[in-house]
Amino acid sequence: MRRIREESRRYRPRSLTVPQMRALGYIRRNTGTSLAPLAEHLGVTPPTASALVERLVRLDLVRREPDPKERRRAVLTISPEGKALFAWTTARIRETLRNDLRSLPPGDLAEIRRSLSALSGALGVDRKRNR
């Protein structure tokens, strides 16, 4: 996990924080979400999430629009620019981690795969959902 955080910091755009990148990823996976679920996901208060989203809106990475069904709620979607930035950043991180893993002996890699698969199953992780 530490290596992933290090690579996230290394490849994220200098203008974005790690929490902003996490928010971008959450909004990408949960299009049409609102501030409350985002705040819960990030482990911050709704006002903190609102300020974070406002910065992403100003950078044209996220769109915040009124919910037509509930006036007090805002609907969040990722913009094309946000999608491209997120895809580029995650591709760089995955490439670095892939290269790190290639240095391991094949037997170790097979054991890691088995262990991660068992852990994912035990935790009920949906691999497709978390991409």
Coordinates of C-alpha atoms in Angstrom, one line a residue:
M1 CA 0.0 0.0 0.0
R2 CA 2.9 2.4 0.8
R3 CA 4.3 1.9 -2.7
I4 CA 0.9 2.6 -4.3
R5 CA 0.7 5.8 -2.2
E6 CA 4.2 6.8 -3.2
E7 CA 3.5 6.2 -6.9
S8 CA 0.2 8.1 -6.6
R9 CA 2.0 11.1 -5.3
R10 CA 4.7 10.8 -7.9
Y11 CA 2.4 10.6 -11.0
R12 CA -0.5 12.7 -9.9
P13 CA -0.7 16.1 -11.5
R14 CA 1.1 18.6 -9.3
S15 CA -2.0 20.7 -8.9
L16 CA -4.0 17.8 -7.4
T17 CA -3.8 16.2 -3.9
V18 CA -4.1 12.5 -3.3
P19 CA -7.6 13.0 -1.7
Q20 CA -8.7 14.9 -4.9
M21 CA -7.5 12.0 -7.0
R22 CA -9.4 9.6 -4.8
A23 CA -12.5 11.8 -5.2
L24 CA -12.0 11.8 -9.0
G25 CA -11.8 8.0 -9.0
Y26 CA -14.9 7.7 -6.8
I27 CA -16.9 10.0 -9.0
R28 CA -15.7 8.2 -12.1
R29 CA -16.9 4.9 -10.7
N30 CA -20.1 6.3 -9.2
T31 CA -21.4 8.7 -11.8
G32 CA -24.3 10.8 -10.6
T33 CA -23.2 10.5 -7.0
S34 CA -23.7 13.3 -4.4
L35 CA -21.5 14.9 -1.7
A36 CA -22.7 12.7 1.2
P37 CA -21.5 9.3 -0.3
L38 CA -18.3 11.0 -1.5
A39 CA -17.6 12.4 1.9
E40 CA -18.2 9.0 3.5
H41 CA -15.9 7.3 1.0
L42 CA -13.1 9.8 1.7
G43 CA -13.7 9.9 5.5
V44 CA -14.2 13.6 5.6
T45 CA -17.1 15.9 6.5
P46 CA -19.6 17.0 3.8
P47 CA -18.2 20.6 3.9
T48 CA -14.7 19.3 3.3
A49 CA -15.9 17.2 0.4
S50 CA -17.7 20.2 -1.0
A51 CA -14.6 22.3 -0.9
L52 CA -12.6 19.5 -2.5
V53 CA -15.2 19.1 -5.3
E54 CA -15.3 22.8 -5.9
R55 CA -11.6 22.8 -6.7
L56 CA -12.2 19.9 -9.1
V57 CA -15.1 21.8 -10.7
R58 CA -12.9 24.9 -11.2
L59 CA -10.2 22.7 -12.9
D60 CA -12.9 21.4 -15.2
L61 CA -12.4 17.8 -14.0
V62 CA -15.8 17.3 -12.4
R63 CA -19.3 18.7 -13.2
R64 CA -21.7 19.6 -10.4
E65 CA -25.3 20.1 -11.5
P66 CA -28.5 20.4 -9.5
D67 CA -30.5 17.2 -9.1
P68 CA -33.7 17.6 -11.1
K69 CA -35.6 15.5 -8.5
E70 CA -34.2 17.1 -5.4
R71 CA -33.2 20.8 -5.5
R72 CA -30.9 20.7 -2.5
R73 CA -28.8 17.8 -3.9
A74 CA -26.0 18.2 -6.4
V75 CA -25.2 15.5 -8.9
L76 CA -21.5 14.9 -9.6
T77 CA -20.1 13.5 -12.8
I78 CA -16.5 13.4 -14.1
S79 CA -15.8 15.5 -17.2
P80 CA -13.9 14.1 -20.3
E81 CA -10.8 16.0 -19.0
G82 CA -11.2 14.3 -15.6
K83 CA -11.5 10.9 -17.2
A84 CA -8.4 11.4 -19.3
L85 CA -6.4 12.7 -16.4
F86 CA -7.5 9.8 -14.2
A87 CA -6.8 7.2 -16.9
W88 CA -3.3 8.7 -17.6
T89 CA -2.4 8.8 -13.9
T90 CA -3.6 5.3 -13.1
A91 CA -1.9 3.9 -16.2
R92 CA 1.5 5.3 -15.0
I93 CA 1.0 3.9 -11.5
R94 CA 0.1 0.5 -12.8
E95 CA 3.0 0.5 -15.2
T96 CA 5.4 1.2 -12.4
L97 CA 3.9 -1.5 -10.1
R98 CA 3.9 -4.0 -12.9
N99 CA 7.6 -3.4 -13.5
D100 CA 8.3 -3.8 -9.8
L101 CA 6.4 -7.1 -9.7
R102 CA 8.3 -8.4 -12.8
S103 CA 11.5 -8.4 -10.7
L104 CA 10.1 -11.2 -8.5
P105 CA 10.7 -14.8 -9.1
P106 CA 7.7 -16.6 -10.9
G107 CA 7.0 -18.8 -7.9
D108 CA 6.6 -15.7 -5.7
L109 CA 4.3 -14.1 -8.2
A110 CA 2.1 -17.2 -8.3
E111 CA 1.9 -17.2 -4.5
I112 CA 1.0 -13.5 -4.4
R113 CA -1.7 -14.1 -7.0
R114 CA -3.2 -17.0 -5.0
S115 CA -3.0 -15.0 -1.8
L116 CA -4.6 -11.9 -3.3
S117 CA -7.4 -14.0 -4.8
A118 CA -8.1 -15.7 -1.5
L119 CA -8.1 -12.4 0.3
S120 CA -10.4 -10.8 -2.3
G121 CA -12.8 -13.7 -1.9
A122 CA -12.7 -13.6 1.9
L123 CA -13.4 -9.9 1.8
G124 CA -16.1 -10.1 -0.8
V125 CA -14.2 -7.8 -3.1
D126 CA -15.7 -7.4 -6.6
R127 CA -12.6 -7.0 -8.8
K128 CA -14.5 -5.5 -11.7
R129 CA -16.1 -2.9 -9.4
N130 CA -12.8 -1.7 -8.1
R131 CA -11.1 -0.9 -11.4

